Amino acid sequence: MNRCKLGKRGEKRAADYLQKRGYTILAQNFRTPLGEIDIIAQEKGTIVFIEVKTRSSVVFGQAEEAVNLSKQHQISKVAQIYLKAKGKENQDCRFDVVAVYEGNEKPAIELIKNAFYLGNW
């Protein structure tokens, strides 16, 4: 399976997983010239910016390891754009990572809440 299809399938699985846990999906694949956020959701009173990483194996490392400082910086900038566009600059928010592992018969999904914090870069 090519990486694009794997990633899209992982994002769909992640969105379904989050909705079953009480998240309301506000946007998917929110794009700006600076980058993209896979899923933007609301959980209780908090806006959650979610990066989804899907892997078919762990040969090249854990999925969440791909959300390095550079990626965190990019996601933070895009999140600031989203919050400003929606007039929600003072809204509580956080950054989660959802790791989807597709190598088994039944995919494993791991939610990492507060995976990183909004930086003032």
XYZ file of N, CA, C and O in Angstrom:
484
model
N 0.866 -1.185 0.000
C 0.000 0.000 0.000
C 0.899 1.230 0.000
O 1.877 1.297 0.726
N 0.539 2.226 -0.810
C 1.388 3.417 -0.832
C 1.163 4.280 0.404
O 0.159 4.157 1.098
N 2.121 5.143 0.687
C 2.098 5.947 1.914
C 0.893 6.863 1.998
O 0.341 7.067 3.076
N 0.471 7.427 0.878
C -0.670 8.349 0.880
C -1.941 7.621 1.319
O -2.682 8.112 2.166
N -2.179 6.440 0.741
C -3.368 5.661 1.109
C -3.301 5.229 2.566
O -4.306 5.275 3.279
N -2.126 4.810 3.004
C -1.943 4.402 4.393
C -2.245 5.570 5.328
O -2.951 5.428 6.320
N -1.727 6.751 4.995
C -1.951 7.937 5.817
C -3.416 8.335 5.884
O -3.947 8.656 6.962
N -4.095 8.323 4.756
C -5.521 8.674 4.723
C -6.351 7.689 5.532
O -7.267 8.076 6.251
N -6.023 6.409 5.403
C -6.746 5.395 6.164
C -6.495 5.577 7.667
O -7.405 5.459 8.479
N -5.271 5.912 8.023
C -4.949 6.164 9.422
C -5.695 7.369 9.974
O -6.189 7.354 11.105
N -5.797 8.437 9.167
C -6.531 9.632 9.607
C -8.012 9.323 9.816
O -8.626 9.818 10.767
N -8.583 8.505 8.958
C -9.986 8.108 9.111
C -10.169 7.297 10.387
O -11.097 7.531 11.171
N -9.275 6.349 10.621
C -9.342 5.545 11.842
C -9.189 6.432 13.085
O -9.884 6.249 14.077
N -8.268 7.384 13.012
C -8.037 8.289 14.142
C -9.277 9.130 14.423
O -9.676 9.293 15.579
N -9.909 9.675 13.385
C -11.110 10.498 13.565
C -12.234 9.677 14.198
O -12.904 10.139 15.128
N -12.429 8.462 13.719
C -13.456 7.585 14.295
C -13.149 7.296 15.766
O -14.038 7.342 16.623
N -11.900 6.995 16.061
C -11.455 6.711 17.423
C -11.728 7.906 18.342
O -12.252 7.759 19.439
N -11.382 9.098 17.880
C -11.577 10.306 18.685
C -13.062 10.580 18.927
O -13.462 10.933 20.042
N -13.873 10.440 17.898
C -15.307 10.686 18.053
C -15.920 9.724 19.072
O -16.766 10.129 19.868
N -15.484 8.483 19.072
C -15.998 7.508 20.040
C -15.593 7.866 21.467
O -16.199 7.379 22.418
N -14.584 8.701 21.609
C -14.115 9.126 22.931
C -14.571 10.534 23.290
O -14.034 11.153 24.192
N -15.571 11.034 22.561
C -16.192 12.301 22.933
C -15.649 13.548 22.266
O -16.087 14.652 22.562
N -14.705 13.406 21.368
C -14.196 14.561 20.637
C -15.197 14.940 19.546
O -15.807 14.070 18.925
N -15.336 16.226 19.299
C -16.119 16.719 18.166
C -15.129 17.197 17.113
O -14.287 18.064 17.389
N -15.206 16.640 15.922
C -14.289 17.017 14.853
C -14.734 18.365 14.282
O -15.867 18.510 13.823
N -13.839 19.337 14.303
C -14.124 20.671 13.764
C -13.604 20.830 12.343
O -14.211 21.528 11.536
N -12.471 20.207 12.046
C -11.872 20.315 10.708
C -10.903 19.153 10.517
O -10.345 18.628 11.477
N -10.737 18.768 9.258
C -9.737 17.775 8.908
C -8.906 18.330 7.769
O -9.418 19.026 6.892
N -7.620 18.040 7.810
C -6.674 18.498 6.797
C -6.755 20.011 6.597
O -6.882 20.496 5.481
N -6.661 20.758 7.710
C -6.678 22.220 7.664
C -5.339 22.679 7.100
O -4.292 22.477 7.685
N -5.408 23.297 5.908
C -4.185 23.675 5.186
C -3.990 25.184 5.145
O -4.952 25.935 4.965
N -2.731 25.580 5.278
C -2.313 26.971 5.095
C -1.012 26.920 4.296
O -0.432 25.839 4.118
N -0.529 28.072 3.847
C 0.778 28.064 3.167
C 1.917 27.556 4.064
O 2.946 27.113 3.566
N 1.731 27.604 5.366
C 2.777 27.153 6.299
C 2.725 25.660 6.595
O 3.657 25.104 7.164
N 1.617 25.009 6.258
C 1.504 23.586 6.531
C 0.074 23.172 6.809
O -0.862 23.917 6.533
N -0.067 21.985 7.368
C -1.377 21.372 7.556
C -1.476 20.764 8.954
O -0.491 20.301 9.514
N -2.689 20.774 9.474
C -3.001 20.027 10.696
C -3.998 18.953 10.298
O -5.012 19.238 9.652
N -3.714 17.722 10.699
C -4.543 16.593 10.268
C -5.968 16.689 10.780
O -6.917 16.555 10.004
N -6.127 16.893 12.072
C -7.466 16.959 12.672
C -7.494 18.078 13.704
O -6.571 18.210 14.509
N -8.556 18.867 13.649
C -8.816 19.854 14.692
C -10.142 19.444 15.316
O -11.134 19.246 14.609
N -10.127 19.290 16.629
C -11.312 18.801 17.322
C -11.532 19.612 18.587
O -10.706 20.440 18.967
N -12.663 19.349 19.200
C -12.951 19.953 20.497
C -13.262 18.833 21.469
O -14.022 17.916 21.154
N -12.628 18.900 22.628
C -12.929 17.969 23.702
C -13.262 18.818 24.917
O -12.424 19.573 25.403
N -14.499 18.698 25.335
C -15.019 19.549 26.404
C -14.790 20.997 25.976
O -15.190 21.369 24.900
N -14.124 21.828 26.745
C -13.933 23.226 26.367
C -12.622 23.522 25.689
O -12.241 24.682 25.546
N -11.922 22.503 25.250
C -10.572 22.671 24.716
C -10.522 22.353 23.229
O -11.040 21.322 22.795
N -9.875 23.227 22.457
C -9.611 22.925 21.050
C -8.341 22.090 21.007
O -7.333 22.431 21.628
N -8.407 20.989 20.276
C -7.296 20.052 20.223
C -6.794 19.949 18.784
O -7.561 19.649 17.875
N -5.514 20.221 18.605
C -4.856 20.094 17.305
C -4.147 18.745 17.308
O -3.317 18.469 18.175
N -4.504 17.904 16.337
C -4.071 16.511 16.378
C -3.259 16.158 15.135
O -3.722 16.331 14.009
N -2.080 15.660 15.382
C -1.224 15.121 14.324
C -1.393 13.614 14.336
O -1.272 12.970 15.388
N -1.691 13.042 13.170
C -1.882 11.595 13.051
C -0.673 11.016 12.332
O -0.281 11.505 11.267
N -0.099 9.987 12.909
C 1.014 9.284 12.280
C 0.628 7.815 12.173
O 0.288 7.173 13.158
N 0.695 7.294 10.964
C 0.300 5.918 10.700
C 1.522 5.130 10.244
O 2.289 5.603 9.411
N 1.668 3.949 10.792
C 2.785 3.084 10.439
C 2.275 1.671 10.182
O 1.349 1.203 10.838
N 2.913 1.004 9.237
C 2.596 -0.404 9.004
C 3.535 -1.293 9.807
O 3.277 -2.479 9.974
N 4.635 -0.716 10.311
C 5.552 -1.433 11.188
C 6.357 -0.409 11.982
O 6.301 0.788 11.693
N 7.107 -0.879 12.950
C 7.934 0.024 13.754
C 9.414 -0.079 13.373
O 10.281 0.385 14.106
N 9.683 -0.631 12.206
C 11.063 -0.795 11.748
C 11.808 0.542 11.743
O 12.975 0.612 12.118
N 11.124 1.600 11.350
C 11.764 2.915 11.276
C 11.423 3.793 12.474
O 11.547 5.005 12.418
N 10.959 3.188 13.561
C 10.670 3.934 14.777
C 9.184 4.043 15.056
O 8.337 3.709 14.221
N 8.898 4.500 16.264
C 7.510 4.705 16.682
C 6.909 5.880 15.910
O 7.604 6.832 15.561
N 5.620 5.817 15.679
C 4.938 6.854 14.900
C 5.122 8.233 15.512
O 5.426 9.211 14.815
N 4.962 8.323 16.837
C 5.033 9.635 17.487
C 6.428 10.261 17.409
O 6.575 11.478 17.531
N 7.455 9.457 17.162
C 8.810 9.993 17.031
C 8.947 10.885 15.802
O 9.864 11.703 15.725
N 8.044 10.747 14.849
C 8.087 11.569 13.634
C 7.611 12.996 13.888
O 7.770 13.870 13.035
N 7.035 13.252 15.062
C 6.583 14.607 15.394
C 7.723 15.286 16.157
O 7.662 15.516 17.361
N 8.765 15.619 15.394
C 9.958 16.220 15.972
C 9.762 17.725 16.213
O 8.681 18.264 15.961
N 10.786 18.389 16.701
C 10.676 19.824 17.004
C 10.275 20.659 15.791
O 9.483 21.585 15.912
N 10.812 20.333 14.641
C 10.464 21.067 13.429
C 8.973 20.925 13.114
O 8.291 21.906 12.793
N 8.463 19.706 13.215
C 7.040 19.457 12.954
C 6.177 20.136 14.012
O 5.127 20.705 13.698
N 6.608 20.125 15.268
C 5.878 20.796 16.336
C 5.796 22.297 16.062
O 4.744 22.917 16.249
N 6.887 22.856 15.618
C 6.936 24.284 15.287
C 5.930 24.600 14.182
O 5.157 25.548 14.279
N 5.925 23.798 13.139
C 5.006 23.993 12.017
C 3.547 23.884 12.470
O 2.711 24.728 12.138
N 3.236 22.865 13.234
C 1.865 22.667 13.706
C 1.437 23.839 14.588
O 0.310 24.328 14.486
N 2.331 24.306 15.438
C 2.026 25.449 16.317
C 1.691 26.697 15.512
O 0.741 27.415 15.829
N 2.460 26.955 14.468
C 2.200 28.126 13.615
C 0.842 28.017 12.925
O 0.081 28.983 12.861
N 0.535 26.845 12.394
C -0.752 26.642 11.722
C -1.894 26.747 12.737
O -2.948 27.323 12.440
N -1.684 26.242 13.938
C -2.700 26.348 14.991
C -2.990 27.807 15.323
O -4.148 28.196 15.503
N -1.956 28.626 15.390
C -2.143 30.046 15.659
C -2.968 30.707 14.558
O -3.831 31.537 14.836
N -2.728 30.320 13.322
C -3.506 30.845 12.192
C -4.975 30.444 12.344
O -5.878 31.261 12.159
N -5.218 29.177 12.676
C -6.591 28.692 12.857
C -7.290 29.467 13.969
O -8.416 29.934 13.794
N -6.631 29.583 15.123
C -7.244 30.270 16.264
C -7.563 31.723 15.925
O -8.639 32.228 16.262
N -6.658 32.393 15.235
C -6.889 33.787 14.851
C -8.040 33.896 13.850
O -8.910 34.756 13.980
N -8.066 33.001 12.870
C -9.122 33.026 11.849
C -10.503 32.798 12.462
O -11.501 33.344 11.981
N -10.568 32.007 13.521
C -11.839 31.690 14.169
C -12.151 32.626 15.332
O -13.177 32.465 15.992
N -11.265 33.611 15.594
C -11.481 34.535 16.700
C -11.404 33.852 18.053
O -12.101 34.226 18.989
N -10.544 32.848 18.163
C -10.452 32.055 19.388
C -9.036 32.078 19.965
O -8.574 31.098 20.549
N -8.371 33.224 19.852
C -6.991 33.313 20.329
C -6.854 33.009 21.819
O -5.804 32.566 22.265
N -7.902 33.257 22.601
C -7.841 33.026 24.047
C -8.446 31.693 24.471
O -8.593 31.427 25.654
N -8.805 30.873 23.510
C -9.405 29.559 23.777
C -8.347 28.594 24.321
O -7.204 28.598 23.868
N -8.732 27.784 25.291
C -7.830 26.725 25.755
C -7.576 25.767 24.600
O -8.506 25.395 23.866
N -6.324 25.386 24.427
C -6.009 24.428 23.366
C -4.861 23.537 23.812
O -4.163 23.829 24.781
N -4.717 22.436 23.077
C -3.605 21.531 23.340
C -3.271 20.785 22.047
O -4.012 20.856 21.058
N -2.152 20.075 22.093
C -1.661 19.338 20.935
C -1.556 17.863 21.297
O -0.865 17.500 22.243
N -2.287 17.038 20.557
C -2.260 15.595 20.761
C -1.644 14.930 19.535
O -1.634 15.504 18.439
N -1.160 13.736 19.724
C -0.697 12.898 18.621
C -1.470 11.594 18.704
O -1.643 11.030 19.789
N -1.946 11.137 17.556
C -2.566 9.816 17.473
C -1.661 8.957 16.612
O -1.369 9.303 15.456
N -1.200 7.859 17.184
C -0.363 6.903 16.467
C -1.233 5.715 16.067
O -1.904 5.131 16.917
N -1.236 5.408 14.782
C -2.023 4.289 14.261
C -1.037 3.269 13.708
O -0.216 3.596 12.845
N -1.115 2.046 14.223
C -0.260 0.953 13.765
C -1.121 -0.054 13.028
O -2.009 -0.649 13.607
N -0.839 -0.228 11.745
C -1.668 -1.061 10.879
C -1.092 -2.446 10.630
O -1.651 -3.192 9.865
N 0.023 -2.808 11.244
C 0.693 -4.058 10.921
C -0.012 -5.314 11.394
O 0.227 -6.383 10.881
N -0.880 -5.216 12.349
C -1.563 -6.392 12.903
C -2.910 -6.602 12.232
O -3.363 -5.778 11.450
N -3.565 -7.726 12.596
C -4.897 -7.983 12.052
C -5.855 -6.858 12.446
O -6.663 -6.403 11.656
N -5.746 -6.429 13.707
C -6.578 -5.327 14.188
C -5.654 -4.147 14.473
O -4.739 -4.268 15.287
N -5.868 -3.016 13.813
C -4.983 -1.876 14.026
C -4.963 -1.421 15.492
O -5.975 -1.473 16.183
N -3.808 -1.023 15.939
C -3.654 -0.486 17.290
C -3.608 1.038 17.177
O -2.970 1.583 16.276
N -4.304 1.700 18.081
C -4.343 3.159 18.081
C -3.940 3.642 19.462
O -4.441 3.149 20.467
N -3.026 4.608 19.479
C -2.559 5.183 20.732
C -2.760 6.692 20.687
O -2.322 7.364 19.754
N -3.430 7.224 21.705
C -3.648 8.659 21.838
C -2.669 9.211 22.859
O -2.611 8.736 23.993
N -1.908 10.204 22.443
C -0.955 10.861 23.329
C -1.448 12.289 23.535
O -1.299 13.145 22.654
N -2.086 12.525 24.678
C -2.606 13.857 24.991
C -1.450 14.750 25.445
O -0.492 14.275 26.058
N -1.578 16.044 25.124
C -0.544 17.013 25.499
C 0.833 16.562 25.055
O 1.802 16.614 25.811
N 0.929 16.115 23.805
C 2.186 15.594 23.272
C 3.276 16.671 23.241
O 4.448 16.371 23.393
N 2.856 17.918 23.036
C 3.784 19.056 23.091
C 2.980 20.314 23.340
O 1.750 20.273 23.368
N 3.662 21.412 23.535
C 3.007 22.658 23.917
C 3.235 23.743 22.878
O 4.253 23.733 22.177
N 2.310 24.677 22.806
C 2.389 25.793 21.885
C 3.626 26.606 22.194
O 3.812 27.079 23.300
N 4.488 26.712 21.215
C 5.717 27.478 21.402
C 5.546 28.916 20.941
O 4.711 29.220 20.117
N 6.306 29.778 21.512
C 6.322 31.168 21.081
C 7.543 31.397 20.193
O 8.507 32.030 20.585
N 7.515 30.800 19.002
C 8.658 30.898 18.098
C 8.602 32.152 17.298
O 7.701 32.544 16.704
